[in-house]
GROMACS .gro file of C-alpha atoms in nm:
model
  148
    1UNK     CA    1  -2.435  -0.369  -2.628
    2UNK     CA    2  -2.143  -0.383  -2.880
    3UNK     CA    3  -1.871  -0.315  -2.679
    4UNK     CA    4  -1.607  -0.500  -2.900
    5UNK     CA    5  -1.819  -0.851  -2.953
    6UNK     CA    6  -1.902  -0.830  -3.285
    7UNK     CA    7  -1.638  -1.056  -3.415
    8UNK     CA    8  -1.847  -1.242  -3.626
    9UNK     CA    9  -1.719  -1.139  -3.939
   10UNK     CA   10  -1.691  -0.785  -3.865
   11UNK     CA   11  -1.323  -0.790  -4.000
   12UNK     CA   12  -1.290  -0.456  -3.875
   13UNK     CA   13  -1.322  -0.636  -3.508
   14UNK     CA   14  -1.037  -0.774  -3.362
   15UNK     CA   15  -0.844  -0.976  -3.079
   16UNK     CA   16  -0.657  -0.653  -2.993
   17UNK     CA   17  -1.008  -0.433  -3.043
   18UNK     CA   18  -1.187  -0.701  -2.783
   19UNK     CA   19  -0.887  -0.600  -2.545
   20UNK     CA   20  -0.885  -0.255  -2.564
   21UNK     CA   21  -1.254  -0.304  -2.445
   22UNK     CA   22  -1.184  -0.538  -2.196
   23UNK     CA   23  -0.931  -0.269  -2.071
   24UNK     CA   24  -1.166   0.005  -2.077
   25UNK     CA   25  -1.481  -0.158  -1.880
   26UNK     CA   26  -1.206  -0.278  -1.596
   27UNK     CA   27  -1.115   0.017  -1.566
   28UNK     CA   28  -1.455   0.192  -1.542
   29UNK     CA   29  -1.588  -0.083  -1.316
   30UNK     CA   30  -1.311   0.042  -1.083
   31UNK     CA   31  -1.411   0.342  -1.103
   32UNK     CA   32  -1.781   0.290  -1.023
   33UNK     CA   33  -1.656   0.071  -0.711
   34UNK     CA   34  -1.445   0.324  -0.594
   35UNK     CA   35  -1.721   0.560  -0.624
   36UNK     CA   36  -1.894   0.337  -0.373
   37UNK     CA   37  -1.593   0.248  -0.161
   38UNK     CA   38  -1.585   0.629  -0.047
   39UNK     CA   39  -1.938   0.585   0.046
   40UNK     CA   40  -1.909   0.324   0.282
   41UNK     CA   41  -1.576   0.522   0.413
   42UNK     CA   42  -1.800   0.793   0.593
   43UNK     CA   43  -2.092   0.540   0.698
   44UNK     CA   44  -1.839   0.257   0.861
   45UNK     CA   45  -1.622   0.386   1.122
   46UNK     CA   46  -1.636   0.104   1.378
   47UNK     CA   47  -1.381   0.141   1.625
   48UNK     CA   48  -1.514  -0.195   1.859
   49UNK     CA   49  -1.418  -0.522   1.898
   50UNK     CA   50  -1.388  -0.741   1.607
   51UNK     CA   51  -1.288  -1.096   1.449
   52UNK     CA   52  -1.013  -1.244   1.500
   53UNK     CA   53  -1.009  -1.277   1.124
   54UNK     CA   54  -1.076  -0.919   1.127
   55UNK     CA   55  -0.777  -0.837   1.349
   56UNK     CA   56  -0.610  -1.021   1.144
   57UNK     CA   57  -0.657  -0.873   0.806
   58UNK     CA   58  -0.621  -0.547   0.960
   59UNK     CA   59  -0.265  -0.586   1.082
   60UNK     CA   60  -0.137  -0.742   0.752
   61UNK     CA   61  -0.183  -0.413   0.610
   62UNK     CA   62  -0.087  -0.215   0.934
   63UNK     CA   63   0.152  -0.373   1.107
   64UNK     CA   64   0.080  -0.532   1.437
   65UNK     CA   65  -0.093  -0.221   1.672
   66UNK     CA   66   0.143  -0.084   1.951
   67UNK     CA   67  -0.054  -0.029   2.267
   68UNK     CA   68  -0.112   0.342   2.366
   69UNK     CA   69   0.045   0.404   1.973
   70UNK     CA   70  -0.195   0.582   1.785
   71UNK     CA   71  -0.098   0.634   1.420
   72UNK     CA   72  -0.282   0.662   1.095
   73UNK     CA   73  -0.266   0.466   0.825
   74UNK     CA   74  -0.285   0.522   0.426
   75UNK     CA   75  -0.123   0.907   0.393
   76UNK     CA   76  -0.134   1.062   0.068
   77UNK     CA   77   0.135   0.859  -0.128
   78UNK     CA   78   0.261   0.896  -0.480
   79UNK     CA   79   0.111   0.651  -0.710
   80UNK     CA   80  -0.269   0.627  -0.548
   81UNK     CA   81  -0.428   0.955  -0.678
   82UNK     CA   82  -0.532   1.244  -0.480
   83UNK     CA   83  -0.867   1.096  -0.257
   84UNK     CA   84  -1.087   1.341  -0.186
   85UNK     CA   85  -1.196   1.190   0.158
   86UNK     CA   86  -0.947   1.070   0.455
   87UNK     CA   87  -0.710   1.243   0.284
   88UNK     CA   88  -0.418   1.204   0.577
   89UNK     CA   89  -0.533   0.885   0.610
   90UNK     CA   90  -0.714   0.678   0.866
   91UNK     CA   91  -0.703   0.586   1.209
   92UNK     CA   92  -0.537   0.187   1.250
   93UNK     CA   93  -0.820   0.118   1.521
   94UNK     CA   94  -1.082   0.189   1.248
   95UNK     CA   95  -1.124  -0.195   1.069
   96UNK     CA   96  -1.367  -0.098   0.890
   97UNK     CA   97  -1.156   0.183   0.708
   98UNK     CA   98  -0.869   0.053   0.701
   99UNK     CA   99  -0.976  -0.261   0.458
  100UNK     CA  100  -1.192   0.026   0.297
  101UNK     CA  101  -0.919   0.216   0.202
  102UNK     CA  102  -0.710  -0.042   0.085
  103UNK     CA  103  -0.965  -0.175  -0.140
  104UNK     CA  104  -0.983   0.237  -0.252
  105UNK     CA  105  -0.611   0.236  -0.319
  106UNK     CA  106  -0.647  -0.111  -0.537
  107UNK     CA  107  -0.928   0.019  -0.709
  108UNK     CA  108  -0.761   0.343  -0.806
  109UNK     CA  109  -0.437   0.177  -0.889
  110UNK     CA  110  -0.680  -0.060  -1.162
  111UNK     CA  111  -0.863   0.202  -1.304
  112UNK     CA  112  -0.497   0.412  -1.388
  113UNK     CA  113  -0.303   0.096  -1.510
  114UNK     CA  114  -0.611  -0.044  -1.727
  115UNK     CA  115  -0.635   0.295  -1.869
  116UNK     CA  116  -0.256   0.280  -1.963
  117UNK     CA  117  -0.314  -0.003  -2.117
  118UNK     CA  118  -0.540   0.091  -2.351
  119UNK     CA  119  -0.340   0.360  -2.438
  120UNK     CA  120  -0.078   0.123  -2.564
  121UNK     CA  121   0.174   0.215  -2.266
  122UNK     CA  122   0.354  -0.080  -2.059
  123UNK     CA  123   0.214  -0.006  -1.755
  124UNK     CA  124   0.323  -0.272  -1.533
  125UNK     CA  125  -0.008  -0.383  -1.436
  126UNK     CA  126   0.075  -0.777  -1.505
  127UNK     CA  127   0.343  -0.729  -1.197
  128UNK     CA  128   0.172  -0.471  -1.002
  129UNK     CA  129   0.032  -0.687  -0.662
  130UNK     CA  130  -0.233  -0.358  -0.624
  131UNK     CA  131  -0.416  -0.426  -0.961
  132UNK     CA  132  -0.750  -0.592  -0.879
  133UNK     CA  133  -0.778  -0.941  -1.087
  134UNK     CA  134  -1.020  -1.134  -0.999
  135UNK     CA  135  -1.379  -1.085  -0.849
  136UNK     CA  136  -1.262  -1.282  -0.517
  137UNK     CA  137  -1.044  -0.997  -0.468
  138UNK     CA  138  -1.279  -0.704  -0.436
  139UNK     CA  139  -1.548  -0.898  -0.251
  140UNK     CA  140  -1.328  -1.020   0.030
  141UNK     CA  141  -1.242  -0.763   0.226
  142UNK     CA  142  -1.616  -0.663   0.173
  143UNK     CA  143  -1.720  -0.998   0.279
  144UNK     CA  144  -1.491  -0.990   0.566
  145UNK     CA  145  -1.661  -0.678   0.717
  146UNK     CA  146  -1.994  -0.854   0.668
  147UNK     CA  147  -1.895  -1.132   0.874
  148UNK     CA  148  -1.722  -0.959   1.149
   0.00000   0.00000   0.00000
């Protein structure tokens, strides 16, 4: 398709129309991925033993567990969109969810600041830690569950 490479002499084609592209498929790619993320939330609720790794991945995003502390993680939270699913969040002893919805939250968070972007509006997204940037970044917590 087009989508904003025909910059070979189409003068009406430029560096800033190539971005605005670039901002829009990000954004829908997030979208699509988060689309599947909420999938995999209802068919992966392990609550078992896991990886070390695992263990460890989980508690940089939860906090080291407390025992006989149950809590949930991931409330609703200004910033990340309304989610439709696991809306008061998850349970910390669910691995599987918890990287799940953190990937969720970072793929919401691209979709909105590519978006703004494209509009023209600072958004922040250069600074913003949640913004997915790389490839690496969505498939490791994926990968992660795979190996665990």
């Amino acid at each position: 398709t087009w989508m904003g490479g025909d910059r070979d002499g189409n003068p009406n084609v430029t560096a800033v129309t190539t971005g605005h592209v670039l901002c829009l498929q990000r954004a829908r790619a997030a979208e699509l991925y988060h689309k599947e993320v909420e999938k995999l939330l209802y068919e992966l609720s392990h609550t078992g033993p896991v990886s070390a790794e695992m263990r460890a991945a989980v508690e940089q995003i939860t906090g080291p567990r407390q025992p006989g502390v149950h809590r949930k993680v991931f409330p609703h939270e200004d910033g990340y969109g309304l989610a439709w699913t696991f809306q008061t969040g998850c349970q910390e002893d669910e691995p599987y969810r918890v990287l799940l919805m953190a990937l969720r939250r970072r793929l919401y968070r691209t979709r909105v600041k590519m978006e703004e972007v494209y509009l023209g509006h600072d958004s922040g997204a250069e600074e913003d830690a949640d913004v997915l940037t790389s490839q690496a970044q969505l498939l490791a917590p994926l990968e992660l569950m795979y190996r665990s």
